[in-house]
Each structure stands twice: as structure tokens, then as C-alpha cells.
Coordinates of C-alpha atoms and ligand atoms in Angstrom, one line a residue:
X1 CA 22.8 -5.0 16.8
X2 CA 22.5 -4.9 13.3
X3 CA 19.5 -3.9 12.2
X4 CA 17.0 -5.3 10.2
X5 CA 16.7 -4.9 6.3
X6 CA 13.1 -4.6 4.9
X7 CA 13.4 -5.1 1.6
X8 CA 10.5 -2.1 0.5
X9 CA 9.2 -4.3 -3.0
X10 CA 6.7 -1.8 -4.7
X11 CA 9.4 -1.0 -7.0
X12 CA 9.3 -4.8 -8.7
X13 CA 5.2 -3.9 -9.8
X14 CA 5.9 -0.8 -10.9
X15 CA 8.0 -2.1 -13.6
X16 CA 5.3 -4.9 -13.9
X17 CA 2.2 -2.8 -14.2
X18 CA 4.4 -1.1 -18.0
X19 CA 2.9 -4.2 -19.1
X20 CA -0.5 -4.6 -17.2
X21 CA 1.4 -8.4 -16.9
X22 CA 2.7 -11.1 -14.5
X23 CA 6.4 -10.2 -14.9
X24 CA 8.5 -9.7 -13.3
X25 CA 5.6 -11.2 -10.6
X26 CA 5.6 -10.2 -7.0
X27 CA 5.9 -13.9 -5.2
X28 CA 9.2 -15.0 -7.7
X29 CA 10.9 -11.7 -6.3
X30 CA 9.9 -12.4 -2.8
X31 CA 11.7 -15.5 -2.7
X32 CA 15.3 -14.5 -4.1
X33 CA 14.9 -12.3 -1.2
X34 CA 13.9 -14.7 1.4
X35 CA 17.5 -16.4 -0.1
X36 CA 19.2 -12.9 1.7
X37 CA 19.7 -12.2 4.6
X38 CA 16.0 -9.6 4.8
X39 CA 13.8 -10.1 7.3
X40 CA 10.7 -8.8 5.7
X41 CA 8.6 -7.5 2.6
X42 CA 7.5 -3.4 2.9
X43 CA 4.3 -2.7 1.1
X44 CA 2.5 0.2 0.2
X45 CA -1.4 -0.1 -0.8
X46 CA -1.6 3.4 -2.0
X47 CA -5.2 5.4 -2.4
X48 CA -4.4 5.3 -6.4
X49 CA -3.4 1.6 -6.8
X50 CA -0.2 2.7 -8.7
X51 CA 2.1 -0.1 -7.7
X52 CA 0.4 -2.5 -5.7
X53 CA -3.1 -3.7 -6.0
X54 CA -5.1 -5.6 -3.7
X55 CA -5.2 -8.5 -5.2
X56 CA -1.1 -8.7 -5.0
X57 CA -1.8 -7.9 -0.8
X58 CA -3.7 -11.4 -0.9
X59 CA -1.1 -13.2 -2.5
X60 CA 1.3 -11.5 -0.4
X61 CA -0.1 -12.1 2.6
X62 CA -0.7 -15.9 1.9
X63 CA 2.3 -16.7 0.5
X64 CA 4.0 -15.4 3.9
X65 CA 1.6 -17.1 6.0
X66 CA 5.0 -19.6 6.1
X67 CA 7.3 -17.8 5.4
X68 CA 11.0 -16.9 7.8
X69 CA 10.2 -13.1 6.3
X70 CA 8.1 -10.7 7.8
X71 CA 5.4 -8.6 6.6
X72 CA 5.5 -4.6 6.5
X73 CA 2.6 -3.0 5.3
X74 CA 3.1 0.6 4.4
X75 CA -0.7 3.0 4.6
X76 CA -1.7 6.2 5.0
X77 CA -4.7 7.1 7.3
X78 CA -8.2 6.1 6.1
X79 CA -11.0 3.3 7.0
X80 CA -10.9 2.3 3.5
X81 CA -7.3 0.8 3.8
X82 CA -7.3 -0.5 7.5
X83 CA -10.1 -3.4 6.7
X84 CA -7.4 -4.5 4.2
X85 CA -4.5 -4.6 6.4
X86 CA -8.0 -5.6 9.4
X87 CA -6.8 -8.9 6.8
X88 CA -3.5 -9.4 6.8
X89 CA -1.5 -10.6 9.7
X90 CA 1.4 -7.7 8.9
X91 CA 4.3 -7.7 11.4
X92 CA 4.4 -4.3 11.2
X93 CA 1.9 -1.9 10.1
X94 CA 4.0 1.5 9.4
X95 CA 1.5 5.4 9.0
X96 CA 2.3 7.2 6.2
X97 CA 1.5 11.0 4.6
X98 CA -0.2 10.3 1.9
X99 CA -1.3 12.9 -1.6
X100 CA -1.9 11.8 -4.9
X101 CA -0.4 14.2 -6.4
X102 CA 4.0 13.0 -5.2
X103 CA 6.2 10.9 -6.9
X104 CA 6.7 9.4 -3.6
X105 CA 6.2 9.7 0.6
X106 CA 7.4 13.7 0.4
X107 CA 7.3 14.4 4.7
X108 CA 6.4 12.4 8.1
X109 CA 3.2 12.6 8.8
X110 CA 1.9 15.1 11.1
X111 CA 0.8 13.5 14.4
X112 CA 0.8 16.9 16.6
X113 CA -2.7 17.7 14.7
X114 CA -4.5 14.7 14.1
X115 CA -3.5 13.0 17.7
X116 CA -7.1 12.3 19.2
X117 CA -7.9 11.2 15.1
X118 CA -4.7 8.6 15.6
X119 CA -5.1 7.1 18.3
X120 CA -8.6 5.7 17.8
X121 CA -7.1 4.5 14.3
X122 CA -4.9 2.3 15.7
X123 CA -6.0 0.6 18.6
X124 CA -7.8 -2.2 16.3
X125 CA -5.0 -2.7 14.2
X126 CA -3.3 -3.3 18.0
X127 CA -6.2 -5.6 18.8
X128 CA -5.2 -7.3 15.4
X129 CA -1.7 -8.6 16.6
X130 CA 0.0 -5.5 14.2
X131 CA 2.2 -3.4 16.1
X132 CA 2.3 0.4 15.2
X133 CA 5.3 2.6 13.6
X134 CA 4.4 6.3 12.4
X135 CA 6.9 7.6 9.8
X136 CA 8.1 11.0 11.0
X137 CA 10.5 13.7 9.9
X138 CA 13.0 13.5 12.6
X139 CA 11.1 16.4 14.5
X140 CA 10.8 16.2 19.0
X141 CA 7.5 17.3 18.6
X142 CA 6.5 14.8 15.5
X143 CA 8.3 11.7 18.6
X144 CA 6.0 12.6 21.0
X145 CA 3.1 12.7 19.3
X146 CA 3.8 9.6 18.1
X147 CA 4.1 8.5 21.5
X148 CA 1.5 10.1 23.5
X149 CA -0.9 7.8 20.7
X150 CA 0.8 5.5 21.8
X151 CA 2.4 3.3 19.2
X152 CA 5.4 1.6 18.6
X153 CA 7.4 2.3 16.5
X154 CA 9.0 5.6 14.8
X155 CA 9.8 5.6 11.7
X156 CA 12.7 8.1 10.8
X157 CA 12.2 10.4 7.4
X158 CA 15.5 10.1 5.9
X159 CA 15.1 11.7 2.7
X160 CA 16.7 14.6 3.9
X161 CA 19.6 13.2 4.9
X162 CA 19.1 11.4 1.1
X163 CA 19.2 14.4 -0.6
X164 CA 22.2 15.8 0.9
X165 CA 24.4 13.1 0.2
X166 CA 23.5 13.1 -3.2
X167 CA 24.0 16.7 -3.7
X168 CA 27.7 16.4 -1.6
X169 CA 26.8 19.2 1.1
X170 CA 28.9 18.2 4.0
X171 CA 27.0 20.4 6.2
X172 CA 23.7 19.3 5.4
X173 CA 24.2 16.0 6.0
X174 CA 27.0 16.5 8.7
X175 CA 23.9 18.9 10.4
X176 CA 20.5 16.1 9.5
X177 CA 22.9 13.4 10.8
X178 CA 23.2 15.7 14.2
X179 CA 18.9 16.3 13.5
X180 CA 18.7 12.4 13.2
X181 CA 20.4 11.3 15.5
X182 CA 18.7 13.2 18.5
X183 CA 15.2 12.3 17.4
X184 CA 16.4 8.7 17.4
X185 CA 18.0 9.1 21.1
X186 CA 14.8 10.9 21.8
X187 CA 12.0 8.2 20.9
X188 CA 14.1 5.9 22.3
X189 CA 14.4 7.4 25.7
X190 CA 9.9 7.8 25.8
X191 CA 10.1 3.7 24.3
X192 CA 9.3 3.6 21.1
X193 CA 11.5 1.3 18.8
X194 CA 13.6 3.1 15.7
X195 CA 12.9 2.2 11.9
X196 CA 14.8 4.5 9.5
X197 CA 13.2 4.7 6.3
X198 CA 13.6 6.6 2.3
X199 CA 16.2 7.0 0.1
X200 CA 18.9 4.7 1.6
X201 CA 21.5 3.5 0.2
X202 CA 24.1 1.1 0.3
X203 CA 26.7 4.1 -0.2
X204 CA 24.7 6.8 2.0
X205 CA 23.3 4.5 5.1
X206 CA 26.8 3.6 6.7
X207 CA 27.9 7.5 7.9
X208 CA 24.8 7.3 9.2
X209 CA 24.6 4.0 10.8
X210 CA 28.3 4.7 12.4
X211 CA 25.9 8.1 14.2
X212 CA 23.4 5.8 15.6
X213 CA 22.3 3.2 18.6
X214 CA 20.1 0.8 18.7
X215 CA 18.0 0.7 15.5
X216 CA 15.3 -1.4 14.8
X217 CA 14.8 -2.1 10.8
X218 CA 15.3 -0.3 8.1
X219 CA 13.1 -0.2 4.7
X220 CA 14.9 0.1 1.5
X221 CA 13.3 0.0 -1.4
X222 CA 13.8 2.1 -4.0
X223 CA 17.6 2.1 -4.7
X224 CA 17.8 -2.0 -4.5
X225 CA 15.3 -2.5 -6.9
X226 CA 16.5 0.1 -9.2
X227 CA 21.0 -1.7 -8.5
X228 CA 19.0 -4.6 -9.0
X229 CA 17.4 -3.9 -12.4
X230 CA 21.5 -3.4 -13.1
X231 CA 23.0 -6.8 -11.3
X232 CA 21.2 -8.2 -13.5
X233 CA 21.1 -7.4 -16.4
X234 CA 24.0 -9.7 -17.5
X235 CA 22.2 -12.6 -16.8
X236 CA 18.8 -11.2 -18.5
X237 CA 20.7 -10.7 -21.6
X238 CA 22.6 -14.5 -21.6
X239 CA 19.3 -16.1 -21.4
X240 CA 19.6 -15.7 -25.4
X241 CA 22.3 -18.0 -25.8
Ligands
LIG1 N1 9.8 4.2 4.1 C1 8.9 4.3 4.6 C2 7.6 4.8 5.0 C3 8.6 4.7 2.8 O1 7.3 5.3 2.1 C4 9.4 4.6 1.3 C5 8.7 4.7 0.1 O2 7.6 3.9 0.0 C6 10.4 3.7 2.4 C7 10.2 3.4 3.0 C8 11.3 3.5 0.9 O3 12.0 5.3 0.8 P1 13.1 3.8 -1.3 O4 11.8 3.3 -1.5 O5 13.4 5.6 -1.8 O6 14.1 3.3 -0.1

């Protein structure tokens, strides 16, 4: 089974916010994604609202009601953001750690140290027909803790793998593939569904996927949006002729 591709559109909003105007329009981006093999849209409404804004969530939610694309709501574990998630019909909520000063989500969530809190936190989300995924490093204790709090999915943080790929670090790559493989099998043996995300590209993905079985979803943002800029330049310039 091929994993589903879910497109994180946060950085479409990053470009739009550079001018604080309407372009590129997120719904137009989603209409383009709808024409592809992608299965869903992912957004991360950060506490500092640096890319996706509250109004975007409302528009995306309204549009996706009549779309075949599923909606994944990435979120930090705060009451404020949970209330917004509960007002959507997201298929999946992915809990991530969030630090204001970070450029992007830099590591997996520490589930172990906040098991009791998270077990209660996710209940209303699941009661609202949204499954819950926990973004974790490929660490067996964190995966066990995710099972203990009754999460439905884990998403394994593939950032270290992606960094080794960029650095051409063969030893690091081999080690990280084994770590991810072990983590994915362990999660599956516990009955958790397994997604992957962070730093994935069309170049680094095949080698990793070749070693894994039954991955449900890939959540990919930056490399797809970055590549779309390059792929689209020619058409954008031709529009002036
Ligand atoms: N999955 C999660 C949980 C993330 O936090 C991110 C980054 O926002 C991604 C996937 C996408 O990572 P990238 O933009 O590097 O593809």
C-alpha cells in the first residue's frame, strides 16, 4: 500500500504574509492540490500565527467540506488552539511541540513527561470525530507513551534522516533508517497507525520508504512549496507576454 500524500500549505501563507495581501490565495492553492494525487491538506495554526491565521482555518474548513481532500490540523497542546480545532471537522489532529523562537518544529513531542495531561487533552478531540496523531521522534518510550494516552496515530519525525541526507552522511543515514524502521514496527505492533513527516523531499523519500511497511500518510510542506516556486517561474513570467 502506497502512503497517502498530505500537503502542508503553511508556506503558501508565509509568502502571502510577506505582503500582507491576498496572494497567493490559499483556496486557489488547495484547488491546484485537488487536481493531483494528494489526499489531504495540512496546516499548523501556530500560537504566534506566523503563517496560517485564524481566518484561514475558517476558509479552508468551509472549502474542504465539499472536497475529497482530508484536513489535518497540526497543533500545540493548548486550550486556545484546541477550541479552534474543535470547531473544525478535521480528519486528524497532530499534536506537536511548539516553541515561539524555533524556525520550524524541531523535535518530537515529549509525551512521557506529560502523559496524564495529554491523555485528558485529546479526549474532546477524539469525541469530536477527529483522530489524534502524536508527532514523535523515533523513540520507543515516546511511542509507548503515545499508545498509553490512547492516541490513534504517531507521526515519526524524519528531520534527522533529512539532515543526514543533505550532509551525505551515509553512516548517519543507515543508522536513522534503522531507528525509524524499528520505531514504525513497534508502533504498528501496538496498534498505532504510522505517518511520517518533516524534511521529506522527492529525493530523500524513496530510500526511506523502501525500508518501511504500512506507512499511512506522508505530511510534506517545505520541499513541495519550494519546488513549486521553481516549477512555476516560467509560466509566471510568460503571463506578461
Ligand atoms: N509534520 C509535522 C508534524 C510538522 O510539524 C511539519 C513542519 O511544519 C511537517 C510535517 C512538514 O515538514 P516540512 O515542511 O519540512 O515538509
